[in-house]
């Protein structure tokens, strides 16, 4: 099961909201979701995690390209949203059949997907072990690469503490 939240910076501080990922199928959908909750094209973080196995951040700053970070690329690649983000980071092209081979995007199906994008292409770059993406995604907000990589089970809580928005996050959890 997935948990997702949006953290949007405003002139009054950070606003948090949980979010529904039912209509998210691409990185562009993540970016659109973030931009819809943005105030004055300010920074929005989309946080997604799956049962403490991995977490991901998609950061959108106005109309700039989204930045992505995955805490554990291998674990993330075993789930539909994580695989979508890992494929984006690795420059893989997804086809309709690739998406069909993954577990339901809502994360409610049991078991592993029968195939992955690697199966279809045969020569795709393997998913690297460990974190993947932009390790400096939170640097200008006060969290170093080392701190980001050290986040564990309550990564969202630790990020909210660092941003000073623990109280608004607790309201949506």
CSV table of N, CA and C in Angstrom, one decimal:
chain,number,residue,atom,x,y,z
A,1,UNK,N,0.8,-1.2,0.0
A,1,UNK,CA,0.0,0.0,0.0
A,1,UNK,C,0.9,1.2,0.0
A,2,UNK,N,0.5,2.2,-0.7
A,2,UNK,CA,1.2,3.5,-0.8
A,2,UNK,C,0.7,4.5,0.1
A,3,UNK,N,1.6,5.4,0.5
A,3,UNK,CA,1.1,6.7,1.2
A,3,UNK,C,1.8,7.8,0.4
A,4,UNK,N,1.0,8.8,0.1
A,4,UNK,CA,1.5,10.0,-0.6
A,4,UNK,C,1.0,11.2,0.0
A,5,UNK,N,1.9,12.2,0.0
A,5,UNK,CA,1.6,13.5,0.6
A,5,UNK,C,2.2,14.6,-0.3
A,6,UNK,N,1.6,15.8,-0.3
A,6,UNK,CA,2.1,16.9,-1.0
A,6,UNK,C,2.6,17.9,0.1
A,7,UNK,N,3.7,18.5,0.0
A,7,UNK,CA,4.2,19.6,0.8
A,7,UNK,C,4.4,20.8,-0.1
A,8,UNK,N,3.6,21.8,0.1
A,8,UNK,CA,3.7,23.0,-0.8
A,8,UNK,C,4.2,24.2,0.0
A,9,UNK,N,5.2,24.9,-0.5
A,9,UNK,CA,5.7,26.1,0.2
A,9,UNK,C,4.8,27.3,-0.2
A,10,UNK,N,4.5,28.0,0.9
A,10,UNK,CA,3.7,29.2,0.7
A,10,UNK,C,4.4,30.4,1.4
A,11,UNK,N,3.9,31.6,1.3
A,11,UNK,CA,4.6,32.7,2.0
A,11,UNK,C,4.3,32.6,3.5
A,12,UNK,N,3.4,31.8,3.9
A,12,UNK,CA,3.1,31.6,5.3
A,12,UNK,C,3.8,30.3,5.9
A,13,UNK,N,4.6,29.6,5.1
A,13,UNK,CA,5.2,28.4,5.5
A,13,UNK,C,4.8,27.2,4.6
A,14,UNK,N,4.9,26.0,5.1
A,14,UNK,CA,4.5,24.9,4.3
A,14,UNK,C,3.1,24.4,4.6
A,15,UNK,N,2.4,24.0,3.5
A,15,UNK,CA,1.1,23.4,3.7
A,15,UNK,C,1.3,21.9,3.3
A,16,UNK,N,0.6,21.0,4.0
A,16,UNK,CA,0.7,19.6,3.7
A,16,UNK,C,-0.7,19.1,3.4
A,17,UNK,N,-0.8,18.1,2.5
A,17,UNK,CA,-2.0,17.5,2.2
A,17,UNK,C,-1.7,16.1,1.7
A,18,UNK,N,-2.6,15.1,2.1
A,18,UNK,CA,-2.4,13.8,1.5
A,18,UNK,C,-3.0,13.9,0.1
A,19,UNK,N,-2.6,12.9,-0.7
A,19,UNK,CA,-3.0,13.0,-2.1
A,19,UNK,C,-3.4,11.7,-2.7
A,20,UNK,N,-4.2,11.7,-3.6
A,20,UNK,CA,-4.7,10.5,-4.3
A,20,UNK,C,-3.9,10.3,-5.6
A,21,UNK,N,-3.3,9.1,-5.7
A,21,UNK,CA,-2.5,8.9,-6.9
A,21,UNK,C,-3.2,8.1,-8.0
A,22,UNK,N,-4.5,8.0,-7.9
A,22,UNK,CA,-5.2,7.1,-8.9
A,22,UNK,C,-5.1,7.6,-10.3
A,23,UNK,N,-4.9,8.9,-10.6
A,23,UNK,CA,-4.7,9.4,-11.9
A,23,UNK,C,-3.3,9.6,-12.4
A,24,UNK,N,-2.4,9.1,-11.6
A,24,UNK,CA,-0.9,9.3,-11.9
A,24,UNK,C,-0.4,8.1,-12.6
A,25,UNK,N,0.1,8.3,-13.8
A,25,UNK,CA,0.6,7.2,-14.6
A,25,UNK,C,2.0,7.6,-15.2
A,26,UNK,N,2.4,8.8,-15.1
A,26,UNK,CA,3.7,9.3,-15.7
A,26,UNK,C,4.3,10.3,-14.8
A,27,UNK,N,5.5,10.7,-15.0
A,27,UNK,CA,6.2,11.7,-14.3
A,27,UNK,C,5.5,13.1,-14.5
A,28,UNK,N,5.0,13.3,-15.7
A,28,UNK,CA,4.2,14.5,-16.0
A,28,UNK,C,3.0,14.6,-15.1
A,29,UNK,N,2.3,13.4,-14.9
A,29,UNK,CA,1.2,13.5,-14.0
A,29,UNK,C,1.6,13.9,-12.5
A,30,UNK,N,2.7,13.4,-12.1
A,30,UNK,CA,3.2,13.8,-10.8
A,30,UNK,C,3.5,15.3,-10.8
A,31,UNK,N,4.1,15.8,-11.8
A,31,UNK,CA,4.4,17.3,-11.9
A,31,UNK,C,3.1,18.1,-12.0
A,32,UNK,N,2.1,17.6,-12.7
A,32,UNK,CA,0.8,18.3,-12.8
A,32,UNK,C,0.1,18.4,-11.5
A,33,UNK,N,0.2,17.2,-10.8
A,33,UNK,CA,-0.4,17.2,-9.4
A,33,UNK,C,0.3,18.2,-8.5
A,34,UNK,N,1.6,18.3,-8.6
A,34,UNK,CA,2.3,19.3,-7.7
A,34,UNK,C,2.0,20.7,-8.1
A,35,UNK,N,2.0,21.0,-9.4
A,35,UNK,CA,1.7,22.3,-9.9
A,35,UNK,C,0.3,22.8,-9.5
A,36,UNK,N,-0.7,21.8,-9.5
A,36,UNK,CA,-2.1,22.2,-9.1
A,36,UNK,C,-2.1,22.7,-7.7
A,37,UNK,N,-1.2,22.2,-6.8
A,37,UNK,CA,-1.3,22.6,-5.4
A,37,UNK,C,-0.3,23.7,-5.1
A,38,UNK,N,0.4,24.2,-6.1
A,38,UNK,CA,1.4,25.2,-5.9
A,38,UNK,C,0.8,26.6,-5.7
A,39,UNK,N,1.4,27.3,-4.9
A,39,UNK,CA,1.0,28.7,-4.7
A,39,UNK,C,2.1,29.6,-5.3
A,40,UNK,N,1.7,30.4,-6.3
A,40,UNK,CA,2.6,31.3,-7.0
A,40,UNK,C,3.9,30.6,-7.5
A,41,UNK,N,3.7,29.4,-8.1
A,41,UNK,CA,4.7,28.6,-8.7
A,41,UNK,C,5.9,28.3,-7.7
A,42,UNK,N,5.6,28.2,-6.5
A,42,UNK,CA,6.6,27.9,-5.5
A,42,UNK,C,6.9,26.4,-5.4
A,43,UNK,N,7.8,26.0,-4.6
A,43,UNK,CA,8.3,24.6,-4.5
A,43,UNK,C,7.2,23.7,-3.9
A,44,UNK,N,7.0,22.6,-4.6
A,44,UNK,CA,6.1,21.5,-4.1
A,44,UNK,C,6.9,20.2,-4.1
A,45,UNK,N,6.8,19.5,-3.0
A,45,UNK,CA,7.4,18.2,-2.9
A,45,UNK,C,6.2,17.1,-2.9
A,46,UNK,N,6.3,16.2,-3.8
A,46,UNK,CA,5.4,15.0,-3.7
A,46,UNK,C,6.2,13.9,-3.1
A,47,UNK,N,5.7,13.4,-1.9
A,47,UNK,CA,6.4,12.4,-1.2
A,47,UNK,C,5.5,11.1,-1.4
A,48,UNK,N,6.2,10.0,-1.7
A,48,UNK,CA,5.5,8.7,-1.8
A,48,UNK,C,6.3,7.7,-1.2
A,49,UNK,N,5.7,6.8,-0.5
A,49,UNK,CA,6.4,5.6,0.1
A,49,UNK,C,5.5,4.4,0.0
A,50,UNK,N,6.2,3.3,0.1
A,50,UNK,CA,5.4,2.0,0.1
A,50,UNK,C,5.9,1.2,1.2
A,51,UNK,N,5.1,1.1,2.2
A,51,UNK,CA,5.2,0.3,3.4
A,51,UNK,C,6.7,0.3,4.0
A,52,UNK,N,7.2,1.4,4.1
A,52,UNK,CA,8.6,1.6,4.6
A,52,UNK,C,9.7,0.9,3.9
A,53,UNK,N,9.4,0.3,2.7
A,53,UNK,CA,10.4,-0.4,1.9
A,53,UNK,C,11.2,0.6,1.1
A,54,UNK,N,10.6,1.7,0.7
A,54,UNK,CA,11.3,2.8,-0.1
A,54,UNK,C,10.4,4.0,0.0
A,55,UNK,N,11.1,5.2,-0.3
A,55,UNK,CA,10.3,6.4,-0.5
A,55,UNK,C,10.9,7.1,-1.6
A,56,UNK,N,10.1,8.0,-2.2
A,56,UNK,CA,10.5,8.8,-3.3
A,56,UNK,C,10.1,10.2,-3.1
A,57,UNK,N,10.8,11.1,-3.7
A,57,UNK,CA,10.5,12.6,-3.7
A,57,UNK,C,10.5,13.0,-5.2
A,58,UNK,N,9.4,13.7,-5.5
A,58,UNK,CA,9.4,14.4,-6.8
A,58,UNK,C,9.2,15.9,-6.4
A,59,UNK,N,10.2,16.7,-6.8
A,59,UNK,CA,10.2,18.1,-6.5
A,59,UNK,C,9.9,18.9,-7.8
A,60,UNK,N,9.0,19.8,-7.6
A,60,UNK,CA,8.6,20.7,-8.7
A,60,UNK,C,8.7,22.2,-8.3
A,61,UNK,N,9.5,22.9,-9.0
A,61,UNK,CA,9.7,24.3,-8.7
A,61,UNK,C,9.2,25.1,-10.0
A,62,UNK,N,7.9,25.6,-9.9
A,62,UNK,CA,7.3,26.3,-11.0
A,62,UNK,C,7.3,25.5,-12.2
A,63,UNK,N,7.7,26.0,-13.3
A,63,UNK,CA,7.7,25.3,-14.6
A,63,UNK,C,9.0,24.5,-14.9
A,64,UNK,N,9.9,24.5,-14.0
A,64,UNK,CA,11.1,23.7,-14.2
A,64,UNK,C,10.8,22.2,-14.3
A,65,UNK,N,11.7,21.5,-14.9
A,65,UNK,CA,11.6,20.0,-14.9
A,65,UNK,C,11.6,19.5,-13.5
A,66,UNK,N,10.8,18.5,-13.3
A,66,UNK,CA,10.7,17.8,-11.9
A,66,UNK,C,12.1,17.2,-11.6
A,67,UNK,N,12.4,17.2,-10.4
A,67,UNK,CA,13.6,16.5,-9.9
A,67,UNK,C,13.1,15.3,-9.1
A,68,UNK,N,13.8,14.2,-9.1
A,68,UNK,CA,13.4,12.9,-8.5
A,68,UNK,C,14.5,12.3,-7.6
A,69,UNK,N,14.1,11.7,-6.5
A,69,UNK,CA,15.0,11.0,-5.7
A,69,UNK,C,14.3,9.7,-5.2
A,70,UNK,N,14.9,8.6,-5.3
A,70,UNK,CA,14.4,7.3,-4.7
A,70,UNK,C,15.4,6.8,-3.7
A,71,UNK,N,14.9,6.4,-2.5
A,71,UNK,CA,15.7,6.0,-1.4
A,71,UNK,C,16.4,4.6,-1.7
A,72,UNK,N,15.6,3.8,-2.4
A,72,UNK,CA,16.1,2.4,-2.7
A,72,UNK,C,15.6,2.0,-4.1
A,73,UNK,N,16.4,2.2,-5.1
A,73,UNK,CA,16.0,2.0,-6.5
A,73,UNK,C,15.5,0.6,-6.7
A,74,UNK,N,16.2,-0.4,-6.2
A,74,UNK,CA,15.8,-1.8,-6.4
A,74,UNK,C,14.4,-2.1,-5.8
A,75,UNK,N,14.2,-1.7,-4.6
A,75,UNK,CA,12.9,-1.9,-3.9
A,75,UNK,C,11.8,-1.1,-4.7
A,76,UNK,N,12.1,0.1,-5.1
A,76,UNK,CA,11.2,0.9,-5.8
A,76,UNK,C,10.8,0.3,-7.1
A,77,UNK,N,11.8,-0.3,-7.8
A,77,UNK,CA,11.5,-0.8,-9.1
A,77,UNK,C,10.6,-2.0,-9.1
A,78,UNK,N,10.3,-2.6,-7.9
A,78,UNK,CA,9.4,-3.7,-7.8
A,78,UNK,C,8.0,-3.2,-7.6
A,79,UNK,N,7.7,-1.9,-7.6
A,79,UNK,CA,6.4,-1.4,-7.5
A,79,UNK,C,6.1,-0.5,-8.7
A,80,UNK,N,4.9,-0.3,-8.9
A,80,UNK,CA,4.5,0.4,-10.2
A,80,UNK,C,5.0,1.9,-10.1
A,81,UNK,N,4.7,2.6,-9.1
A,81,UNK,CA,5.1,4.0,-9.1
A,81,UNK,C,6.6,4.1,-9.0
A,82,UNK,N,7.2,3.3,-8.2
A,82,UNK,CA,8.7,3.3,-8.1
A,82,UNK,C,9.3,3.0,-9.4
A,83,UNK,N,8.8,2.0,-10.1
A,83,UNK,CA,9.4,1.6,-11.4
A,83,UNK,C,9.2,2.7,-12.4
A,84,UNK,N,8.1,3.4,-12.4
A,84,UNK,CA,7.9,4.5,-13.3
A,84,UNK,C,8.9,5.6,-13.0
A,85,UNK,N,9.2,5.9,-11.8
A,85,UNK,CA,10.2,6.9,-11.4
A,85,UNK,C,11.6,6.5,-11.7
A,86,UNK,N,11.9,5.2,-11.4
A,86,UNK,CA,13.3,4.6,-11.7
A,86,UNK,C,13.5,4.6,-13.3
A,87,UNK,N,12.5,4.2,-14.0
A,87,UNK,CA,12.6,4.2,-15.5
A,87,UNK,C,12.9,5.6,-16.0
A,88,UNK,N,12.2,6.6,-15.4
A,88,UNK,CA,12.4,8.0,-15.8
A,88,UNK,C,13.9,8.4,-15.5
A,89,UNK,N,14.4,8.1,-14.4
A,89,UNK,CA,15.8,8.4,-14.0
A,89,UNK,C,16.8,7.7,-14.9
A,90,UNK,N,16.5,6.5,-15.3
A,90,UNK,CA,17.4,5.7,-16.1
A,90,UNK,C,17.2,6.0,-17.6
A,91,UNK,N,16.3,6.8,-18.0
A,91,UNK,CA,16.1,7.2,-19.3
A,91,UNK,C,15.4,6.1,-20.1
A,92,UNK,N,14.7,5.2,-19.5
A,92,UNK,CA,14.0,4.1,-20.2
A,92,UNK,C,12.6,4.6,-20.7
A,93,UNK,N,12.3,4.1,-21.8
A,93,UNK,CA,11.0,4.4,-22.4
A,93,UNK,C,10.0,3.3,-22.0
A,94,UNK,N,8.8,3.7,-21.5
A,94,UNK,CA,7.8,2.7,-21.1
A,94,UNK,C,6.8,2.6,-22.2
A,95,UNK,N,6.4,1.4,-22.5
A,95,UNK,CA,5.3,1.1,-23.4
A,95,UNK,C,4.1,0.7,-22.7
A,96,UNK,N,3.0,0.7,-23.3
A,96,UNK,CA,1.7,0.3,-22.7
A,96,UNK,C,1.9,-1.1,-22.1
A,97,UNK,N,2.6,-2.0,-22.8
A,97,UNK,CA,2.7,-3.4,-22.3
A,97,UNK,C,3.5,-3.4,-21.0
A,98,UNK,N,4.5,-2.5,-20.9
A,98,UNK,CA,5.3,-2.4,-19.7
A,98,UNK,C,4.4,-2.1,-18.5
A,99,UNK,N,3.6,-1.1,-18.6
A,99,UNK,CA,2.7,-0.7,-17.5
A,99,UNK,C,1.7,-1.8,-17.2
A,100,UNK,N,1.2,-2.5,-18.2
A,100,UNK,CA,0.3,-3.6,-17.9
A,100,UNK,C,0.9,-4.8,-17.1
A,101,UNK,N,2.2,-4.9,-17.2
A,101,UNK,CA,2.9,-6.0,-16.6
A,101,UNK,C,3.1,-5.7,-15.1
A,102,UNK,N,2.9,-4.5,-14.6
A,102,UNK,CA,3.2,-4.2,-13.2
A,102,UNK,C,2.0,-4.4,-12.4
A,103,UNK,N,2.2,-4.5,-11.1
A,103,UNK,CA,1.0,-4.6,-10.2
A,103,UNK,C,0.2,-3.3,-10.3
A,104,UNK,N,-1.0,-3.4,-9.9
A,104,UNK,CA,-1.9,-2.2,-9.9
A,104,UNK,C,-1.2,-1.0,-9.3
A,105,UNK,N,-1.4,0.1,-9.9
A,105,UNK,CA,-0.8,1.4,-9.4
A,105,UNK,C,-1.2,1.7,-8.0
A,106,UNK,N,-2.4,1.2,-7.5
A,106,UNK,CA,-2.8,1.5,-6.2
A,106,UNK,C,-2.1,0.7,-5.1
A,107,UNK,N,-1.3,-0.3,-5.6
A,107,UNK,CA,-0.5,-1.1,-4.7
A,107,UNK,C,-1.2,-2.1,-3.9
A,108,UNK,N,-2.4,-2.5,-4.3
A,108,UNK,CA,-3.3,-3.4,-3.6
A,108,UNK,C,-3.1,-4.8,-4.0
A,109,UNK,N,-2.4,-5.1,-5.1
A,109,UNK,CA,-2.2,-6.5,-5.5
A,109,UNK,C,-1.1,-7.1,-4.8
A,110,UNK,N,-1.3,-8.4,-4.4
A,110,UNK,CA,-0.2,-9.2,-3.8
A,110,UNK,C,0.7,-9.7,-4.8
A,111,UNK,N,1.9,-10.0,-4.4
A,111,UNK,CA,2.9,-10.7,-5.3
A,111,UNK,C,3.7,-9.7,-6.1
A,112,UNK,N,4.6,-10.3,-6.9
A,112,UNK,CA,5.5,-9.5,-7.7
A,112,UNK,C,4.9,-9.4,-9.1
A,113,UNK,N,5.3,-8.4,-9.9
A,113,UNK,CA,4.8,-8.3,-11.3
A,113,UNK,C,5.5,-9.5,-12.1
A,114,UNK,N,4.8,-9.9,-13.1
A,114,UNK,CA,5.3,-11.0,-13.9
A,114,UNK,C,6.4,-10.6,-14.8
A,115,UNK,N,6.5,-9.3,-15.2
A,115,UNK,CA,7.5,-8.9,-16.1
A,115,UNK,C,7.8,-7.4,-15.8
A,116,UNK,N,9.0,-6.9,-16.3
A,116,UNK,CA,9.3,-5.5,-16.1
A,116,UNK,C,9.8,-5.0,-17.4
A,117,UNK,N,10.2,-3.7,-17.4
A,117,UNK,CA,10.7,-3.1,-18.6
A,117,UNK,C,12.0,-3.9,-19.1
A,118,UNK,N,12.8,-4.4,-18.1
A,118,UNK,CA,14.0,-5.1,-18.4
A,118,UNK,C,13.7,-6.3,-19.3
A,119,UNK,N,12.6,-7.0,-19.0
A,119,UNK,CA,12.2,-8.2,-19.8
A,119,UNK,C,11.9,-7.9,-21.2
A,120,UNK,N,11.3,-6.7,-21.5
A,120,UNK,CA,10.9,-6.3,-22.8
A,120,UNK,C,12.1,-5.9,-23.7
A,121,UNK,N,13.1,-5.2,-23.1
A,121,UNK,CA,14.1,-4.7,-23.9
A,121,UNK,C,15.4,-5.6,-23.9
A,122,UNK,N,15.6,-6.4,-22.9
A,122,UNK,CA,16.7,-7.3,-22.8
A,122,UNK,C,18.1,-6.6,-22.6
A,123,UNK,N,18.2,-5.4,-23.1
A,123,UNK,CA,19.5,-4.7,-23.0
A,123,UNK,C,19.4,-3.5,-22.1
A,124,UNK,N,18.3,-3.3,-21.4
A,124,UNK,CA,18.1,-2.2,-20.5
A,124,UNK,C,19.1,-2.2,-19.4
A,125,UNK,N,19.6,-1.0,-19.0
A,125,UNK,CA,20.5,-0.8,-17.9
A,125,UNK,C,19.8,-1.4,-16.6
A,126,UNK,N,20.5,-2.2,-15.9
A,126,UNK,CA,19.9,-2.7,-14.6
A,126,UNK,C,19.7,-1.6,-13.6
A,127,UNK,N,18.8,-1.8,-12.7
A,127,UNK,CA,18.5,-0.8,-11.7
A,127,UNK,C,19.6,-0.9,-10.7
A,128,UNK,N,20.3,0.2,-10.4
A,128,UNK,CA,21.4,0.1,-9.4
A,128,UNK,C,20.9,0.0,-8.0
A,129,UNK,N,21.7,-0.7,-7.2
A,129,UNK,CA,21.4,-0.8,-5.8
A,129,UNK,C,21.5,0.5,-5.1
A,130,UNK,N,20.7,0.8,-4.1
A,130,UNK,CA,20.8,2.0,-3.3
A,130,UNK,C,20.0,3.1,-3.8
A,131,UNK,N,20.3,4.3,-3.4
A,131,UNK,CA,19.5,5.5,-3.8
A,131,UNK,C,19.8,5.8,-5.3
A,132,UNK,N,18.8,6.5,-5.9
A,132,UNK,CA,18.9,6.8,-7.3
A,132,UNK,C,18.2,8.2,-7.5
A,133,UNK,N,18.8,9.0,-8.3
A,133,UNK,CA,18.2,10.3,-8.6
A,133,UNK,C,19.1,11.5,-8.0
A,134,UNK,N,18.5,12.6,-7.8
A,134,UNK,CA,19.1,13.8,-7.4
A,134,UNK,C,19.3,13.9,-5.9
A,135,UNK,N,20.5,13.5,-5.4
A,135,UNK,CA,20.7,13.5,-3.9
A,135,UNK,C,20.8,14.9,-3.3
A,136,UNK,N,20.8,16.0,-4.1
A,136,UNK,CA,20.8,17.3,-3.7
A,136,UNK,C,19.4,18.0,-3.7
A,137,UNK,N,18.4,17.1,-3.9
A,137,UNK,CA,17.0,17.6,-4.1
A,137,UNK,C,16.5,18.5,-3.0
A,138,UNK,N,17.1,18.3,-1.7
A,138,UNK,CA,16.6,19.0,-0.6
A,138,UNK,C,17.7,20.0,0.0
A,139,UNK,N,18.9,20.1,-0.7
A,139,UNK,CA,20.0,20.8,-0.2
A,139,UNK,C,19.7,22.3,0.1
A,140,UNK,N,19.0,22.9,-0.8
A,140,UNK,CA,18.7,24.4,-0.6
A,140,UNK,C,17.6,24.6,0.4
A,141,UNK,N,16.9,23.5,0.9
A,141,UNK,CA,15.9,23.5,1.9
A,141,UNK,C,16.4,23.2,3.3
A,142,UNK,N,17.7,22.8,3.3
A,142,UNK,CA,18.3,22.6,4.6
A,142,UNK,C,18.7,21.1,4.9
A,143,UNK,N,18.5,20.2,3.9
A,143,UNK,CA,18.8,18.8,4.2
A,143,UNK,C,19.9,18.4,3.2
A,144,UNK,N,21.1,18.0,3.7
A,144,UNK,CA,22.2,17.6,2.9
A,144,UNK,C,22.0,16.3,2.3
A,145,UNK,N,22.8,15.9,1.3
A,145,UNK,CA,22.8,14.6,0.7
A,145,UNK,C,23.0,13.5,1.7
A,146,UNK,N,23.9,13.7,2.6
A,146,UNK,CA,24.2,12.7,3.7
A,146,UNK,C,22.9,12.5,4.5
A,147,UNK,N,22.3,13.6,4.9
A,147,UNK,CA,21.1,13.5,5.8
A,147,UNK,C,19.9,12.8,5.0
A,148,UNK,N,19.8,13.1,3.8
A,148,UNK,CA,18.7,12.5,2.9
A,148,UNK,C,18.9,11.0,2.8
A,149,UNK,N,20.2,10.6,2.5
A,149,UNK,CA,20.5,9.2,2.4
A,149,UNK,C,20.4,8.4,3.7
A,150,UNK,N,20.4,9.1,4.8
A,150,UNK,CA,20.3,8.5,6.1
A,150,UNK,C,18.9,8.3,6.6
A,151,UNK,N,17.9,8.9,5.9
A,151,UNK,CA,16.5,8.8,6.3
A,151,UNK,C,16.1,7.3,6.3
A,152,UNK,N,15.2,7.0,7.3
A,152,UNK,CA,14.8,5.6,7.4
A,152,UNK,C,13.3,5.6,7.4
A,153,UNK,N,12.7,4.8,8.4
A,153,UNK,CA,11.3,4.4,8.4
A,153,UNK,C,10.3,5.6,8.4
A,154,UNK,N,10.6,6.7,9.1
A,154,UNK,CA,9.7,7.8,9.1
A,154,UNK,C,10.3,9.0,8.3
A,155,UNK,N,10.7,8.7,7.1
A,155,UNK,CA,11.4,9.7,6.3
A,155,UNK,C,10.5,11.0,6.1
A,156,UNK,N,9.2,10.8,5.9
A,156,UNK,CA,8.3,12.0,5.7
A,156,UNK,C,8.3,12.8,7.0
A,157,UNK,N,8.2,12.2,8.1
A,157,UNK,CA,8.2,12.9,9.4
A,157,UNK,C,9.5,13.6,9.6
A,158,UNK,N,10.7,13.0,9.3
A,158,UNK,CA,12.0,13.7,9.4
A,158,UNK,C,12.1,14.9,8.4
A,159,UNK,N,11.6,14.7,7.2
A,159,UNK,CA,11.6,15.8,6.3
A,159,UNK,C,10.7,17.0,6.8
A,160,UNK,N,9.5,16.6,7.3
A,160,UNK,CA,8.6,17.6,7.9
A,160,UNK,C,9.2,18.4,9.0
A,161,UNK,N,9.9,17.6,9.9
A,161,UNK,CA,10.7,18.3,11.0
A,161,UNK,C,11.7,19.3,10.5
A,162,UNK,N,12.4,18.9,9.5
A,162,UNK,CA,13.5,19.7,9.0
A,162,UNK,C,12.8,21.0,8.3
A,163,UNK,N,11.7,20.8,7.7
A,163,UNK,CA,11.0,22.0,7.0
A,163,UNK,C,10.2,22.8,8.0
A,164,UNK,N,10.0,22.3,9.2
A,164,UNK,CA,9.2,23.0,10.2
A,164,UNK,C,7.7,22.9,10.0
A,165,UNK,N,7.3,21.8,9.4
A,165,UNK,CA,5.9,21.7,9.2
A,165,UNK,C,5.3,20.4,9.7
A,166,UNK,N,5.8,19.9,10.8
A,166,UNK,CA,5.4,18.7,11.4
A,166,UNK,C,3.9,18.8,11.8
A,167,UNK,N,3.5,19.9,12.4
A,167,UNK,CA,2.1,20.0,12.8
A,167,UNK,C,1.1,20.0,11.6
A,168,UNK,N,1.4,20.6,10.5
A,168,UNK,CA,0.5,20.5,9.4
A,168,UNK,C,0.5,19.1,8.7
A,169,UNK,N,1.7,18.4,8.8
A,169,UNK,CA,1.7,17.1,8.3
A,169,UNK,C,0.9,16.1,9.1
A,170,UNK,N,1.0,16.3,10.4
A,170,UNK,CA,0.2,15.4,11.3
A,170,UNK,C,-1.3,15.5,11.1
A,171,UNK,N,-1.7,16.7,10.6
A,171,UNK,CA,-3.2,16.9,10.3
A,171,UNK,C,-3.7,16.0,9.1
A,172,UNK,N,-2.7,15.6,8.3
A,172,UNK,CA,-3.2,14.8,7.1
A,172,UNK,C,-2.8,13.4,7.2
A,173,UNK,N,-2.0,13.0,8.2
A,173,UNK,CA,-1.6,11.6,8.3
A,173,UNK,C,-2.7,10.8,8.8
